[in-house]
Coordinates of C-alpha atoms and ligand atoms in Angstrom, one line a residue:
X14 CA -55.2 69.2 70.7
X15 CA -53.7 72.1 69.5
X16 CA -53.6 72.3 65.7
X17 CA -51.2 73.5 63.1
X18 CA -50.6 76.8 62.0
X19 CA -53.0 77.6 65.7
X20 CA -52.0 81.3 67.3
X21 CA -54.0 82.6 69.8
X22 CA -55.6 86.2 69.4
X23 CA -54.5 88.6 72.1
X24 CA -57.3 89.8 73.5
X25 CA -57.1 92.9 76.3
X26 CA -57.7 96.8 77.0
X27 CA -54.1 97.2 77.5
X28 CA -53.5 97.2 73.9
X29 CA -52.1 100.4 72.7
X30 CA -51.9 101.2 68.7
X31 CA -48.4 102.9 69.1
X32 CA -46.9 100.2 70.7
X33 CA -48.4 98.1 68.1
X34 CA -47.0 100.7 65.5
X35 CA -43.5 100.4 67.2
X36 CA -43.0 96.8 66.4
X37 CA -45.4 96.6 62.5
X38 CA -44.3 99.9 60.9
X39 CA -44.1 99.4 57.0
X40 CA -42.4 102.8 55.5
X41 CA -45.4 103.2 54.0
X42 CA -48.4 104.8 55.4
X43 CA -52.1 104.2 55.1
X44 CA -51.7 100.8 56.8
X45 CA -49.8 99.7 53.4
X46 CA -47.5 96.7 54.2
X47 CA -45.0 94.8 51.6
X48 CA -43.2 91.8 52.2
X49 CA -39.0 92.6 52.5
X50 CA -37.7 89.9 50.6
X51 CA -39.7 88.8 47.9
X52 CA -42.5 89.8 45.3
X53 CA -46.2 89.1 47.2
X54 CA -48.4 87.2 44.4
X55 CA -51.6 89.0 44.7
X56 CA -52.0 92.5 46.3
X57 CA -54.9 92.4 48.4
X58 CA -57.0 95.7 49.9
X59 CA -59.2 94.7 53.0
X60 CA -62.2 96.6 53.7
X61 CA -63.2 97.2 57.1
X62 CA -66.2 98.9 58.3
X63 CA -65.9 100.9 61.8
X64 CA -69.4 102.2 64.0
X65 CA -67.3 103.5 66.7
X66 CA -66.2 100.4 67.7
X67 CA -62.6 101.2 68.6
X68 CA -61.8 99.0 71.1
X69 CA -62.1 96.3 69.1
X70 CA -60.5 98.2 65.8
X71 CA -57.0 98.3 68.7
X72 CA -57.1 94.6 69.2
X73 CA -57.6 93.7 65.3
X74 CA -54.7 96.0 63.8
X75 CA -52.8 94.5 66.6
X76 CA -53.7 91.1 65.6
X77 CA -54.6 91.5 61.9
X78 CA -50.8 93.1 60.9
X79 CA -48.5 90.4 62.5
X80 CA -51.3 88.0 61.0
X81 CA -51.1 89.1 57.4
X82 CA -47.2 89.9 57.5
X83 CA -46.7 86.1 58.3
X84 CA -47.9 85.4 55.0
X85 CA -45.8 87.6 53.0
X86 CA -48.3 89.8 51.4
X87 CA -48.9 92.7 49.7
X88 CA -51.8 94.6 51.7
X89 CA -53.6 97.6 52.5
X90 CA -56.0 98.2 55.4
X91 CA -58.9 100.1 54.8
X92 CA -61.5 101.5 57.6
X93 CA -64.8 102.8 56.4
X94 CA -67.2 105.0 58.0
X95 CA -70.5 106.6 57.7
X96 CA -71.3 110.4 58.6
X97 CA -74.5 109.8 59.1
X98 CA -75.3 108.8 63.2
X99 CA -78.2 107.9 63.0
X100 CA -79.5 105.2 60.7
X101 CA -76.7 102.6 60.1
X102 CA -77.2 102.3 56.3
X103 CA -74.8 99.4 55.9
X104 CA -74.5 98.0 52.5
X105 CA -73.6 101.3 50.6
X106 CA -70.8 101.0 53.1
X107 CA -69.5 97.7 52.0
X108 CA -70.1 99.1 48.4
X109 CA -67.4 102.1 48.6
X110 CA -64.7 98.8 49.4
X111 CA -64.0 98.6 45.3
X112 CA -64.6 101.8 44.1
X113 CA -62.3 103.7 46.7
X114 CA -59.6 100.8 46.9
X115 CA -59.3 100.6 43.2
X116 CA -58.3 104.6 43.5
X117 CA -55.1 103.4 44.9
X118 CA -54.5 100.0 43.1
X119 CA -55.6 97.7 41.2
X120 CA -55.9 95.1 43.7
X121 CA -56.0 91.3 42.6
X122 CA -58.2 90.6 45.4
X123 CA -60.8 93.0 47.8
X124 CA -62.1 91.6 51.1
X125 CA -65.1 92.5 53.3
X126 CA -63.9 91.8 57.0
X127 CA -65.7 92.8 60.2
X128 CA -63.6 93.9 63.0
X129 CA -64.7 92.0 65.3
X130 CA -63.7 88.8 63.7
X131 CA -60.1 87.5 64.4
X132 CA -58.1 84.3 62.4
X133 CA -56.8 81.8 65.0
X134 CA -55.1 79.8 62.2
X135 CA -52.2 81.1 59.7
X136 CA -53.1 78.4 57.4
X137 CA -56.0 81.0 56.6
X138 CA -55.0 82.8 53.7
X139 CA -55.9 85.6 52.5
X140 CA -56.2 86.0 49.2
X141 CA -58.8 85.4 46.2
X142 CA -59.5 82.4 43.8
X143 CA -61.2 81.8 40.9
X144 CA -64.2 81.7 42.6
X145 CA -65.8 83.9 45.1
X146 CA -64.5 83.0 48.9
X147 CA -65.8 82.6 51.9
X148 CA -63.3 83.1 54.9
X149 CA -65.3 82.9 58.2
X150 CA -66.5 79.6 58.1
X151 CA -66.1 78.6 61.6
X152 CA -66.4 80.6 64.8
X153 CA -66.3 80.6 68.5
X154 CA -69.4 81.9 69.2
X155 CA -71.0 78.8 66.9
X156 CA -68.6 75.7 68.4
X157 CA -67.2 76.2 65.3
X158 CA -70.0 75.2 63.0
X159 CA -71.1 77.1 60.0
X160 CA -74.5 79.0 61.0
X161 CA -76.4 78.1 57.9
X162 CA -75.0 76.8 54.6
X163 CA -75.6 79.8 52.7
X164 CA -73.5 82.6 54.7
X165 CA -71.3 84.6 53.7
X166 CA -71.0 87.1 56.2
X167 CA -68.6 88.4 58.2
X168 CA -65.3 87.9 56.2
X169 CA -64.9 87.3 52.2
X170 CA -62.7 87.5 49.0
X171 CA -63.6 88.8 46.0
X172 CA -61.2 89.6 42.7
X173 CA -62.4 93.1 40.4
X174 CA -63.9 90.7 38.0
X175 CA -66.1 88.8 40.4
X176 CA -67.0 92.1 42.2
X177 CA -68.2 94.0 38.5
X178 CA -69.8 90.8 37.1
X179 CA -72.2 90.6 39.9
X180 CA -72.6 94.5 40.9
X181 CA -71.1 94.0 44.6
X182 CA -73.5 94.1 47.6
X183 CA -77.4 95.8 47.3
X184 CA -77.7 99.1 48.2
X185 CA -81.5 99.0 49.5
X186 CA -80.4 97.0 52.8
X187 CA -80.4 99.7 55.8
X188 CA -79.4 98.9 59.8
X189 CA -78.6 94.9 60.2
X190 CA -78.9 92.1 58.5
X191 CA -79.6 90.9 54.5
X192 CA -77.0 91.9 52.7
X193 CA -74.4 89.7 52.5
X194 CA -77.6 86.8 52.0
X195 CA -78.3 89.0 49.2
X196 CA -74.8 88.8 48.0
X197 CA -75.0 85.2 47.9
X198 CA -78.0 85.0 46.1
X199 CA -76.4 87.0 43.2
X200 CA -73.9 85.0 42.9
X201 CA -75.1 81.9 43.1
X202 CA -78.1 83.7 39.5
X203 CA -74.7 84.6 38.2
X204 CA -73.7 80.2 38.0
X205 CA -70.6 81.1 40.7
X206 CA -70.0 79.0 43.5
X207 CA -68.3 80.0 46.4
X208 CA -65.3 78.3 47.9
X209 CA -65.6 78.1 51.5
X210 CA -61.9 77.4 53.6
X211 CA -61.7 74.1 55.8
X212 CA -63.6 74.8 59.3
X213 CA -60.3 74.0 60.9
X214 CA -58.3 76.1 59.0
X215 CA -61.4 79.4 58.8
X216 CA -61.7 79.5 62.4
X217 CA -62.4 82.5 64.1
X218 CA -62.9 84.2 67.8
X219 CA -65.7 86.8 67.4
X220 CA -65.3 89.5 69.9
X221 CA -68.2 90.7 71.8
X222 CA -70.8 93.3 70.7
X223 CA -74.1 94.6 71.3
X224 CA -76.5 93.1 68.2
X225 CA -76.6 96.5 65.7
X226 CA -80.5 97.4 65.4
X227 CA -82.5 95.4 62.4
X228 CA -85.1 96.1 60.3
X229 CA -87.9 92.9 59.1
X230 CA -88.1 94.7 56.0
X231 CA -85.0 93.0 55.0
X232 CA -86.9 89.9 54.4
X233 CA -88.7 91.4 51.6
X234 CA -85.9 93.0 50.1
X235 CA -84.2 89.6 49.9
X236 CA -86.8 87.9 48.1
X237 CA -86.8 90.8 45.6
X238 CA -83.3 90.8 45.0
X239 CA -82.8 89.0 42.4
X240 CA -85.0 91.3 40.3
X241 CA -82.5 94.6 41.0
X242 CA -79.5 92.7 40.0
X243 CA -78.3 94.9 37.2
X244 CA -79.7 98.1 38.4
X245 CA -79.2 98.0 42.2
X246 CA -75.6 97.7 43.3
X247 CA -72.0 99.5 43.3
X248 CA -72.6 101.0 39.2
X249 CA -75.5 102.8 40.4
X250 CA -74.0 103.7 44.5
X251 CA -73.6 107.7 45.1
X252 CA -71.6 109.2 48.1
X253 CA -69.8 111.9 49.1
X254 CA -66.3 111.6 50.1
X255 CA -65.8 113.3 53.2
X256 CA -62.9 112.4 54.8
X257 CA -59.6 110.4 53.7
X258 CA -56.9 110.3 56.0
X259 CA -53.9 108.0 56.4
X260 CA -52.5 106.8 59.4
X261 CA -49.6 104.3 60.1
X262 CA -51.4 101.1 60.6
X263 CA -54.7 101.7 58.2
X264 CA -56.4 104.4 56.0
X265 CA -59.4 105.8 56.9
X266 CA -62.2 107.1 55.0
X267 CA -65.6 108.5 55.9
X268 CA -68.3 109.1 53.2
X269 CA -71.8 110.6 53.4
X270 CA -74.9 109.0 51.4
Ligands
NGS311 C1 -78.5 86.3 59.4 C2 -78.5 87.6 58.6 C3 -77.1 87.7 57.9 C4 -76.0 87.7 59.0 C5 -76.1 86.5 59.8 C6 -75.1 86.6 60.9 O1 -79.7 86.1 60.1 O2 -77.1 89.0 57.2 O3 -77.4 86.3 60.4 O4 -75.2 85.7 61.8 N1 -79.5 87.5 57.6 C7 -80.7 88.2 57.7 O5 -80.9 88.9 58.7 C8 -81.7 88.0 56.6 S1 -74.2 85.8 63.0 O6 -73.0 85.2 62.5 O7 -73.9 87.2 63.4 O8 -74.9 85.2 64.0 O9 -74.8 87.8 58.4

């Protein structure tokens, strides 16, 4: 059956970023986009982290801009790298999403969102609530089931507020895995509940990838969490800025730790 609101992701090598520029440019650069004929109601930045995984960063611009234009928004698309090579030292990564996004704006909402995750449904919207969300509810790869009850991985919402109250994402979580659990955790000691989107509305095709290295440490950390709440987290985060470029369809940034 198909459903409502149902476009299918476009999903080939022959996709070509200036071709995709050609038919999405804004005016503005940096990957900013505003809707033509009205005011958007929130302004939204979405944070994207990139491990050389360009391919699949060609066929999400090309899907993600049309996607996001559709619903007459006011967005920005971020990609964030690491200089470091050799240990994937994830969750400062996520961290920089508020602190370099908020240089340009002050968003009303800030989303995590992996690239190799694409929306099938344009009832998805993307934008933040009162409460913490959780977009990628249903995927492919899963027959569309949630994989546990407490996820929130792979794609989320969060307004300033939420993001300061709770002091973002760990720090402490290296390589795979953890973090985003560890999210969860902090908010659910901060009394917030997270609103997760209708599995047939959050549905998702997850594009195939080789599983990033993981560490079992993360099991400890995760336990601990809790306890490095206040110290632990984007107020405490240091980097270095080393690159900031912006391109048509996205601005990119790479930091060192
Ligand atoms: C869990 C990880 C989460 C991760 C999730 C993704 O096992 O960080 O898998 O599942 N937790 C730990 O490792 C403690 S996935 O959708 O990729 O199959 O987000």
């Amino acid at each position: 059956m198909i459903q409502v609101g149902f476009r299918k992701p476009v999903i080939n090598d022959e996709i070509n970023l200036k071709e995709t520029l050609q038919k999405y440019r804004s005016g503005k650069c940096g990957g900013h986009f505003l809707p033509s004929n009205c005011k958007a109601r929130q302004k939204v930045a979405l944070f994207i982290p990139f491990r050389n995984t360009y391919e699949h960063l060609k066929i999400f611009l090309n899907h993600m801009h049309p996607f996001l234009t559709r619903q007459d928004l006011e967005y920005k698309i971020y990609i964030i790298d690491l200089n470091e090579r050799i240990l994937i030292n994830r969750s400062p990564l996520l961290n920089v999403r508020f602190l370099e996004a908020s240089k340009d704006e002050d968003y009303d909402c800030y989303f995590f969102h992996d690239v190799d995750l694409l929306p099938e449904n344009d009832y998805n919207l993307y934008r933040c609530s009162e409460l913490p969300r959780h977009m990628s509810v249903s995927k492919d790869k899963f027959n569309y089931q949630l994989p546990y009850d407490t996820f929130f991985g792979g794609v989320s919402a969060m307004t300033k507020e939420q993001i300061l109250f709770v002091n973002e994402f760990s720090n402490k979580f290296s390589c795979w895995g953890g973090e985003d659990d560890d999210l969860f955790n902090r908010l659910i000691f901060h009394n917030m509940t997270v609103l997760k989107s209708m599995s047939d509305v959050s549905r998702y095709i997850i594009l195939n990838h080789k599983q990033s290295p993981f560490k079992p440490e993360r099991f400890k950390l995760l336990s601990t969490g809790i306890k490095r709440v206040m110290q632990d987290g984007i107020k405490n985060l240091k980097y270095k800025m080393m690159k900031r470029t912006n391109y048509p369809l996205y601005t990119y940034i790479k930091i060192s730790l």
